[in-house]
Tab-separated table of C-alpha atoms in Angstrom:
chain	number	residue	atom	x	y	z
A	181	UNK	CA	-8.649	-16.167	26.497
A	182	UNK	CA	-5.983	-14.062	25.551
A	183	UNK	CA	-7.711	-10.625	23.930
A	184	UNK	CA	-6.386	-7.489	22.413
A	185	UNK	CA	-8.825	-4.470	21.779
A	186	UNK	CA	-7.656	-1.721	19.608
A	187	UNK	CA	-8.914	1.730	20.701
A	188	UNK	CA	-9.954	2.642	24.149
A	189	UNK	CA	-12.949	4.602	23.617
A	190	UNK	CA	-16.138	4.590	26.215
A	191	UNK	CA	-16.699	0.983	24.515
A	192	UNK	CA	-13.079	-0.292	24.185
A	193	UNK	CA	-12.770	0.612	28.105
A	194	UNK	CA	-15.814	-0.855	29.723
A	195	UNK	CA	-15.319	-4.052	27.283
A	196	UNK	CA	-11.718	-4.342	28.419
A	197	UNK	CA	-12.308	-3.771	32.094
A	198	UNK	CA	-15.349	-6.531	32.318
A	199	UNK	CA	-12.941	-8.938	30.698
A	200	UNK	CA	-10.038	-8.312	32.371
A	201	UNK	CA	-11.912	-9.105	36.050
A	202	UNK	CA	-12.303	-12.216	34.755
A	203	UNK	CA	-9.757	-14.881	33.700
A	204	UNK	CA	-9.107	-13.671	30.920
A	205	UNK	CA	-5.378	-11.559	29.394
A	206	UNK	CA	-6.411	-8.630	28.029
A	207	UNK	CA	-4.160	-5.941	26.444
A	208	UNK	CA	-5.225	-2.891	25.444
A	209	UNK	CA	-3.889	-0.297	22.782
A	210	UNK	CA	-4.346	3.311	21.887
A	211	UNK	CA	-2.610	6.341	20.472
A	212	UNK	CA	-4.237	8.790	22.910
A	213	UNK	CA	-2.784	8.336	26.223
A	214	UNK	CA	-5.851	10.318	27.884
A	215	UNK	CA	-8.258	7.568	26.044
A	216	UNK	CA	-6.464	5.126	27.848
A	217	UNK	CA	-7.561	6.905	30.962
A	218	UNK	CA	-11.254	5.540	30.186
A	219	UNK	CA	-9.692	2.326	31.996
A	220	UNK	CA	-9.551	3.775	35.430
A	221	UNK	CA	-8.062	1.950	38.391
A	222	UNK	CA	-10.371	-1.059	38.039
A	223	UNK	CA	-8.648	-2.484	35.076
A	224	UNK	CA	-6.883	-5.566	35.626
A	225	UNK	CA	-4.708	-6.043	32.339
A	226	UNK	CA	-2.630	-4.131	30.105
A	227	UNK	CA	-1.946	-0.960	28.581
A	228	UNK	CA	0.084	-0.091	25.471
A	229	UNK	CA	-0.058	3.589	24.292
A	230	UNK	CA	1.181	3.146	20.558
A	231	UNK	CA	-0.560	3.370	16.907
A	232	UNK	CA	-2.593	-0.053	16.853
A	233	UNK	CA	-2.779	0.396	13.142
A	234	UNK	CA	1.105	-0.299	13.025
A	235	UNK	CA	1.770	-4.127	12.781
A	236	UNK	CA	5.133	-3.845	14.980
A	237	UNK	CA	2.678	-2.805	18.123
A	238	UNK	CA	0.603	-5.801	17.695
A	239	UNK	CA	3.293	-8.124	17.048
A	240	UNK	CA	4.843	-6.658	20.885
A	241	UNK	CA	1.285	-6.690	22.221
A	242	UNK	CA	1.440	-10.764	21.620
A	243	UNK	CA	-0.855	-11.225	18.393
A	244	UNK	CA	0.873	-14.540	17.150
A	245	UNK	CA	-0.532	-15.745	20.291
A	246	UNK	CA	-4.057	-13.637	20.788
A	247	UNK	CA	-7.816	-15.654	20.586
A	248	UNK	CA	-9.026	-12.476	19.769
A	249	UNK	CA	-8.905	-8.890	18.106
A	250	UNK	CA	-11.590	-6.834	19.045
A	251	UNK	CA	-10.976	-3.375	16.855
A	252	UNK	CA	-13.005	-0.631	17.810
A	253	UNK	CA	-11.450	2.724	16.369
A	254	UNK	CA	-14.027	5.323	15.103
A	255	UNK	CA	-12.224	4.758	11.386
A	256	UNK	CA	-13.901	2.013	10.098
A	257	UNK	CA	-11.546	1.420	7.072
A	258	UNK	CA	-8.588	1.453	9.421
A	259	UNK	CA	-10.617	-1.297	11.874
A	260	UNK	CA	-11.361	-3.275	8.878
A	261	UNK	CA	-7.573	-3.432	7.490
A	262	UNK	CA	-6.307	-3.940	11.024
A	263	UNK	CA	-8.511	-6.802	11.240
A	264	UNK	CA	-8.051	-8.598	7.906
A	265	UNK	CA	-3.758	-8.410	8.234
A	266	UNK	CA	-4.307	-10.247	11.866
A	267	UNK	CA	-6.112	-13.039	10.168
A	268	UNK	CA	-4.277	-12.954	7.022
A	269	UNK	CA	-0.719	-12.309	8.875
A	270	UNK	CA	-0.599	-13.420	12.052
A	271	UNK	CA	-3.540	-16.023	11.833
A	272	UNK	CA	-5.949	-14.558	14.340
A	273	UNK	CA	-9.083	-16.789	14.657
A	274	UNK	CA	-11.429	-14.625	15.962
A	275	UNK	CA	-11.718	-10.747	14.636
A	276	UNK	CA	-14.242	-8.298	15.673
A	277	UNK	CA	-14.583	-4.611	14.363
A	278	UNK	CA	-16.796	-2.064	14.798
A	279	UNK	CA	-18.099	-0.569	11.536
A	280	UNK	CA	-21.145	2.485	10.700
A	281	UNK	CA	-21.719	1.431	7.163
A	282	UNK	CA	-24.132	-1.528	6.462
A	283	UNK	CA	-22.887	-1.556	2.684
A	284	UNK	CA	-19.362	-2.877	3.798
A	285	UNK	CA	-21.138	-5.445	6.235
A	286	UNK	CA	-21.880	-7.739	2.950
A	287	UNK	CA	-18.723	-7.590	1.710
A	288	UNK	CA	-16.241	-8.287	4.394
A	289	UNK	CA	-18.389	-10.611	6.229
A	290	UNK	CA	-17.029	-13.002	3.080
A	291	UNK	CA	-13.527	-12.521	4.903
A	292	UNK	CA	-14.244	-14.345	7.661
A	293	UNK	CA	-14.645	-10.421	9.850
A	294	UNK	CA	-16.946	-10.462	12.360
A	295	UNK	CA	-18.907	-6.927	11.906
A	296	UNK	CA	-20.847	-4.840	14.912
A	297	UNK	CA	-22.541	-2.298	12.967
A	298	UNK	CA	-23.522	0.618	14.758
A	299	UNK	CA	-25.948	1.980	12.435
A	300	UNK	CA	-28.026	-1.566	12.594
A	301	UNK	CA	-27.544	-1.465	16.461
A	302	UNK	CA	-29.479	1.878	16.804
A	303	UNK	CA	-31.885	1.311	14.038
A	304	UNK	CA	-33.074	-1.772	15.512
A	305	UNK	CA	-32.995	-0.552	18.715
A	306	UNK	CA	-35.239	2.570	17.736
A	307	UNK	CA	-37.752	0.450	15.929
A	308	UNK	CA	-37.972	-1.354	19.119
A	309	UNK	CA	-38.829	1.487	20.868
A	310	UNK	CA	-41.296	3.393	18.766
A	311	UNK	CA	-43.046	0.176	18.111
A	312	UNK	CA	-43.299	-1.168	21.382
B	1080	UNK	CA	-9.992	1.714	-21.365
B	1081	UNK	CA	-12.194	3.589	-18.778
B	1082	UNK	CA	-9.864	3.938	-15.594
B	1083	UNK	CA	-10.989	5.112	-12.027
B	1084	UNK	CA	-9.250	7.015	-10.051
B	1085	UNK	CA	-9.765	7.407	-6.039
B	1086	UNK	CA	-8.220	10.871	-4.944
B	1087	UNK	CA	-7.582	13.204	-7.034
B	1088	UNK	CA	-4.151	15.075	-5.782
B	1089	UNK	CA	-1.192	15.939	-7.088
B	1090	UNK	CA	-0.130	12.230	-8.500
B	1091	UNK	CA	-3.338	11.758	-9.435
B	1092	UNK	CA	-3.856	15.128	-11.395
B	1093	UNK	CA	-0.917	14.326	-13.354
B	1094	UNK	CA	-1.886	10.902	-13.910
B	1095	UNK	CA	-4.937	11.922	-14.962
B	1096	UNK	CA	-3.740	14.190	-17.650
B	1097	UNK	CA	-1.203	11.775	-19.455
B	1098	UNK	CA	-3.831	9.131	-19.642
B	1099	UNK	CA	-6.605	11.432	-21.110
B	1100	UNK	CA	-3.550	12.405	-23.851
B	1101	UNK	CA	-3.011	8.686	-24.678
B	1102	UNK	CA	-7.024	8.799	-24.788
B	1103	UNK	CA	-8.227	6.822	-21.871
B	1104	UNK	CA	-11.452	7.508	-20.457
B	1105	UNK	CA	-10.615	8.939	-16.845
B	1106	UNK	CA	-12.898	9.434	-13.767
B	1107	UNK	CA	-12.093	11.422	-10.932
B	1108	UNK	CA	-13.642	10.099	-7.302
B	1109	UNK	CA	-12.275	13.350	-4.866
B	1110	UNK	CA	-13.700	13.666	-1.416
B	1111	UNK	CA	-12.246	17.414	-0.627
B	1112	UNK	CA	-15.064	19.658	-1.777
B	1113	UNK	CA	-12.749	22.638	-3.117
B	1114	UNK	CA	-10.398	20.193	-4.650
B	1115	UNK	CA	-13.539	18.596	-6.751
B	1116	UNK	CA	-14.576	22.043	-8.106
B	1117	UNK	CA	-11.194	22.967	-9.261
B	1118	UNK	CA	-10.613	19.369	-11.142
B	1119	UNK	CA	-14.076	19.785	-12.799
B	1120	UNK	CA	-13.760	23.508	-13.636
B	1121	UNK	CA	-10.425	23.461	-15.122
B	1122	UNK	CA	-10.408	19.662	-16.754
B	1123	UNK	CA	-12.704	18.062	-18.869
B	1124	UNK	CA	-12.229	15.221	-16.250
B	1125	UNK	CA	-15.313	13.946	-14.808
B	1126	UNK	CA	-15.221	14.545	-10.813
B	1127	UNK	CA	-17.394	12.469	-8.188
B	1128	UNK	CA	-17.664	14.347	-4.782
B	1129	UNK	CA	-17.521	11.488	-2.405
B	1130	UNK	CA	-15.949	8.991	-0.477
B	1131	UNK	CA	-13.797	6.337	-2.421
B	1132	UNK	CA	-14.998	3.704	0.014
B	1133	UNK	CA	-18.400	4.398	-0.316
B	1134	UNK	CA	-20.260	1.840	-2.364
B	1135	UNK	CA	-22.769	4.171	-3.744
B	1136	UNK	CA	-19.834	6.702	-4.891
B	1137	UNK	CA	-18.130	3.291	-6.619
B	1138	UNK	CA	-21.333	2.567	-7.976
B	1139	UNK	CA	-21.933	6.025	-9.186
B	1140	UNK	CA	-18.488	5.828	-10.878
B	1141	UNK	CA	-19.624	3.276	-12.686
B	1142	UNK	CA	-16.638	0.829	-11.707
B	1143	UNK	CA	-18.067	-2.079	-13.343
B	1144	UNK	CA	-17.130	-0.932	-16.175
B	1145	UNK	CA	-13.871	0.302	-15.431
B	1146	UNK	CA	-10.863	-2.286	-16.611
B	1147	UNK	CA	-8.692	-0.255	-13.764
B	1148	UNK	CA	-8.678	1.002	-9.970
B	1149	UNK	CA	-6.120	3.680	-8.898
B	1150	UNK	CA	-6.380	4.434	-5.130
B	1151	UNK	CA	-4.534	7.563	-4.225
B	1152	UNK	CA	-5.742	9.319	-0.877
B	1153	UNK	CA	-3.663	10.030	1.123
B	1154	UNK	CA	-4.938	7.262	4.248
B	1155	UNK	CA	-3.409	3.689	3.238
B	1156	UNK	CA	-6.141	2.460	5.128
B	1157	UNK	CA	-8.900	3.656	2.679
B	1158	UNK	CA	-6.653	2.752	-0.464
B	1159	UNK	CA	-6.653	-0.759	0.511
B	1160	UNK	CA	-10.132	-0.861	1.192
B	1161	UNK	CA	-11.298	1.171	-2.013
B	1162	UNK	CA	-9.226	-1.936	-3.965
B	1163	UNK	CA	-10.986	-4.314	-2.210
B	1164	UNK	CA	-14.341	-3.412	-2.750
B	1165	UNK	CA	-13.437	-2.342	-6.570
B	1166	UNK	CA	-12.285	-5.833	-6.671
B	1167	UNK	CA	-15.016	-8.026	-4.880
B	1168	UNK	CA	-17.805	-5.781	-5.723
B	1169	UNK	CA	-17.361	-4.682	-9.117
B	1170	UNK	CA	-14.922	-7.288	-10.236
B	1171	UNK	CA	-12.394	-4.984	-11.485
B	1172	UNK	CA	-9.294	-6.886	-12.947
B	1173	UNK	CA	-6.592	-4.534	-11.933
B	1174	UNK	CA	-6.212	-2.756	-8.988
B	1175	UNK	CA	-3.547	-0.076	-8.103
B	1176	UNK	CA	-2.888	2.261	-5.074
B	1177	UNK	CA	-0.279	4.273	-3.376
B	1178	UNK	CA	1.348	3.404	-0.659
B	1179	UNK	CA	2.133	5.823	2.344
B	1180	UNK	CA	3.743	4.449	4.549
B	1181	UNK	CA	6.559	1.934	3.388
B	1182	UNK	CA	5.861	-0.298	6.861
B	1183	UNK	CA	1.820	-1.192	5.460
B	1184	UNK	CA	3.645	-2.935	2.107
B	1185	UNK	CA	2.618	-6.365	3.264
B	1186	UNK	CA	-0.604	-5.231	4.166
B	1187	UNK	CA	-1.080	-4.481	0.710
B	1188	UNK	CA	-0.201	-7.113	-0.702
B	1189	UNK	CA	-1.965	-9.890	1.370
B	1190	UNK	CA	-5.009	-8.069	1.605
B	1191	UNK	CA	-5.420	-8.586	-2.381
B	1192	UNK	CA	-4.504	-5.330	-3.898
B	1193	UNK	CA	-2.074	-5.963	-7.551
B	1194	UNK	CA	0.152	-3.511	-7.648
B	1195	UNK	CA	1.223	-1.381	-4.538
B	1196	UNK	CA	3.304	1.689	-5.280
B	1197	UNK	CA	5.327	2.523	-2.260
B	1198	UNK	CA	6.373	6.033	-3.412
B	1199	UNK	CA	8.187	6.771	-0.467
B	1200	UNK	CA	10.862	4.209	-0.851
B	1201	UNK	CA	11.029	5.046	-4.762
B	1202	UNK	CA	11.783	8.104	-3.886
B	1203	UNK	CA	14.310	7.597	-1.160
B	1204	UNK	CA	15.777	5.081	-3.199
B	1205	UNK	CA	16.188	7.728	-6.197
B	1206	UNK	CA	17.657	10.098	-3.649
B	1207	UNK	CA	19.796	7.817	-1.855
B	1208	UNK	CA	21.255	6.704	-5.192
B	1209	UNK	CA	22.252	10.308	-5.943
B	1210	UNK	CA	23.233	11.469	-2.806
B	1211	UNK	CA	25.959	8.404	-2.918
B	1212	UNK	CA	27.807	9.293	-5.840
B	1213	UNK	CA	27.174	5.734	-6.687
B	1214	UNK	CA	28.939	4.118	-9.854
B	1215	UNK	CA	25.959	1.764	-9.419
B	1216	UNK	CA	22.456	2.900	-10.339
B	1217	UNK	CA	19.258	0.868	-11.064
B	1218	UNK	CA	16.818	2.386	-13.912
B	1219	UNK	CA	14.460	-0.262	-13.656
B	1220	UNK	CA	13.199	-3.586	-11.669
B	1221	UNK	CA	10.970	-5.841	-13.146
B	1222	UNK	CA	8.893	-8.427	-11.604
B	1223	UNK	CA	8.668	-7.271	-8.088
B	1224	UNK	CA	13.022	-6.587	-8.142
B	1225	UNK	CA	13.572	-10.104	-9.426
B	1226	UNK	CA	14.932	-8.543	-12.656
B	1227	UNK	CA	16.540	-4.612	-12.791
B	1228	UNK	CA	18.055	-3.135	-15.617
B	1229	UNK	CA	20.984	-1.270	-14.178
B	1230	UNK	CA	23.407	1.534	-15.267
B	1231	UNK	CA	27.281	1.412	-14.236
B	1232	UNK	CA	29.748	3.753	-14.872
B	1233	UNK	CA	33.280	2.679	-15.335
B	1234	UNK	CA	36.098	4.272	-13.287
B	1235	UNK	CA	39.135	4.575	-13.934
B	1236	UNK	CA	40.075	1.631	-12.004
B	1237	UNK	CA	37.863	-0.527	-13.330
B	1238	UNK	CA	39.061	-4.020	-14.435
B	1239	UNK	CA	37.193	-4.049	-17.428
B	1240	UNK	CA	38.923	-0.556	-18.799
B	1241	UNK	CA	40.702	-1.062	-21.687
B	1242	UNK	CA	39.352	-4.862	-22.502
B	1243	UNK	CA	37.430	-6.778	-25.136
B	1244	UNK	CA	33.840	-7.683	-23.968
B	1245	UNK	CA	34.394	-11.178	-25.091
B	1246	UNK	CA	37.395	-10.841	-22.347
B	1247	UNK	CA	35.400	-10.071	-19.919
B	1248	UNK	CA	33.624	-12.671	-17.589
B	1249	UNK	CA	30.163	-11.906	-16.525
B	1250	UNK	CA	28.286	-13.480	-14.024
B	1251	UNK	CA	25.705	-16.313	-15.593
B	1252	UNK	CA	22.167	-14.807	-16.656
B	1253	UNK	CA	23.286	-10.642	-16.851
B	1254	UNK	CA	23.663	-9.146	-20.123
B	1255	UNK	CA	25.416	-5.851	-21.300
B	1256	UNK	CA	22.725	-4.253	-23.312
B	1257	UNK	CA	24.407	-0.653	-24.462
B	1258	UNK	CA	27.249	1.490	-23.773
B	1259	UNK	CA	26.487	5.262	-23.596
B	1260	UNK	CA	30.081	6.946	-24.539
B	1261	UNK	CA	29.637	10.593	-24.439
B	1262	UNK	CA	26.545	11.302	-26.988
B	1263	UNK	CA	27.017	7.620	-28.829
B	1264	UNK	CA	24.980	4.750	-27.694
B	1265	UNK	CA	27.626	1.522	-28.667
B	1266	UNK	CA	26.074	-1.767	-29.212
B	1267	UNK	CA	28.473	-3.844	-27.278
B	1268	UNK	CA	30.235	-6.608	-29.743
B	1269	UNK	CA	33.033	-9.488	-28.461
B	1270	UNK	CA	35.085	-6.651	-30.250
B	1271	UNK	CA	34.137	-3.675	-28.318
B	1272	UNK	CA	36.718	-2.087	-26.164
B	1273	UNK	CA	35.408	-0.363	-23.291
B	1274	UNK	CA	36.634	2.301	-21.912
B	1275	UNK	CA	37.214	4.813	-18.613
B	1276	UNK	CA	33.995	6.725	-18.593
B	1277	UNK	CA	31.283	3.969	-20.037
B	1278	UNK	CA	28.362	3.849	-19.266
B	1279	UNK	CA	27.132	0.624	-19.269
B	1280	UNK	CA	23.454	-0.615	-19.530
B	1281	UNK	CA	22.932	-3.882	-18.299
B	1282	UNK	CA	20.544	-6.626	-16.999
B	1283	UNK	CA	20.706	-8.278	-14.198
B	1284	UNK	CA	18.370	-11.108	-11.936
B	1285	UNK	CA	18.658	-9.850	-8.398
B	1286	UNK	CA	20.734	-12.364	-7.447
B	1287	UNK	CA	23.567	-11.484	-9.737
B	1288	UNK	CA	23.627	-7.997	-9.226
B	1289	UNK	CA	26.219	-7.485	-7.006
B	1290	UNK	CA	28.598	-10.231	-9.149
B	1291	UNK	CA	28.009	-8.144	-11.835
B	1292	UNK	CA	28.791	-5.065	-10.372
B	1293	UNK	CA	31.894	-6.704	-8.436
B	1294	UNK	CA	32.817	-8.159	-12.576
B	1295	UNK	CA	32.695	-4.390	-13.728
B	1296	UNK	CA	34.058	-2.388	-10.986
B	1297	UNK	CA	36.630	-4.609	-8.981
B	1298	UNK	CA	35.255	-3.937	-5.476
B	1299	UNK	CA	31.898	-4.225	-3.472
């Protein structure tokens, strides 16, 4: 699989370093050059330091030819836009953002974006634990 | 008609006020705290404090009953998303926002929002227009550019100087609409002369533009 991630944070780094020791291509982008540190000497694949908000970077990161777009930037509105121009542009199958909100879960899970809500994630998680 | 309006800077301030003089109901969605207060204490605007992308906020606004959107924060990422949700959400008919940066235009547009306003190339458009000296300026473009109305001044060396407008021969689909001569505004007849100086007022599809402007100045 050929995957880009957009935004190296603790997540965007461990996700693109388990991928890339596989057999998979993975690129990764982010504006702050010291968040693309996160990858540390284990990671296998690529790393573009440039806006991944600005179409021109994905275009030279390969998106006409990318399975997948994971999008992981703590602005959920920018993740969401980022997301929906890669299907609608450059005919990504396979997007995947990280949103907080659960409101905006409904609505753009009608545009064919594949949602990890944070906010669920924990909720469920702490149900788990004070019930169990 | 009751029109929302996400952001509430300088555009929209301004906006705000011409619309409540042609007596449109306005509402104010402003997620700067200080800005807020000084809308609602020196405008009889209503002000929401809140995120423009919230749902709740939206809903608060009560955009389902609003017959227009008007997204103008300053992140193009949270314009295009306040239009969307106005649209799928509240099923607002018309949605408008600002555009920042001139790059996200297609973005815009795909992702479903009617009428993107990319100030910034307006604006440098305007400026570059002036800065030129140009003989050729466009007032107006209709239908996405398809269709400007367009102002030319006639110098001296124009080949239409001193001729009939019946002489002259325009390019298929342009018309000459008026002729500004010092403070008179000419109708232009088969019989009127024009002369060094015109202004001309004419309109144009995109694709005859430049014939036109060649047919009236001689060069380009």
């Amino acid at each position: 699989m050929y995957i880009i991630i957009v935004g190296c944070s603790e997540i965007g780094s461990r996700l693109a370093k388990s991928f890339s020791s596989g057999r998979d291509n993975v690129v990764v982008i982010d504006k702050s050059r010291r968040a693309l540190k996160n990858l540390g000497p284990g990671f296998n694949g690529r790393a573009v330091n440039a806006d991944g908000g600005d179409l021109g970077v994905l275009k030279e990161a390969g998106i006409e030819s990318a399975d997948v777009l994971v999008v992981l930037t703590p602005n959920e509105n920018l993740n969401l836009v980022i997301a929906q121009a890669a299907k609608k542009i450059y005919n990504v199958k396979k997007t995947v953002v990280q949103i907080h909100n659960p409101q905006k879960e409904e609505v753009f899970k009608k545009k064919g974006i594949i949602m990890v809500n944070r906010t669920n994630l924990f909720l469920d998680e702490f149900k788990q634990c004070i019930l169990s | 008609m009751y029109i929302v309006i996400a952001g509430a800077g300088d555009i929209g301030f301004f906006l705000a006020q011409k619309l409540l003089a042609d007596k449109h109901q306005v509402c104010f969605i402003e997620k700067r705290r200080d800005r807020a207060d000084f809308i609602a204490q020196t405008t009889p605007i209503t002000v929401l404090y809140g995120d423009g992308t919230d749902l709740n906020v939206l809903k608060d606004a009560r955009l389902d009953k609003a017959d227009t959107f008007v997204a103008l924060t300053s992140a193009d990422e949270d314009n295009i998303i306040a239009c969307q949700l106005a649209k799928d959400v509240f099923k607002v008919k018309r949605t408008v926002a600002k555009v920042k940066n001139p790059v996200n235009i297609k973005i815009f547009s795909s992702l479903g929002v009617d009428i993107p306003i990319d100030s910034t190339s307006i604006i440098a458009r305007i400026v570059e227009e002036e800065a030129s000296f140009t003989d050729v300026m466009t007032l107006l473009s209709l239908r996405k550019g398809k269709l400007s109305i367009v102002r030319i001044d006639l110098p001296e060396g124009s080949p239409v100087v001193n001729r009939k407008v019946k002489d002259i021969k325009l390019p298929e689909d342009t018309v000459l609409v008026s002729i500004l001569r010092g403070e008179a505004f000419l109708v232009p007849r088969g019989d009127t002369v024009l002369l060094f100086g015109d202004e001309v007022i004419a309109v144009a599809n995109i694709e005859q533009e430049k014939e036109l402007t060649r047919a009236l100045l001689g060069k380009l």
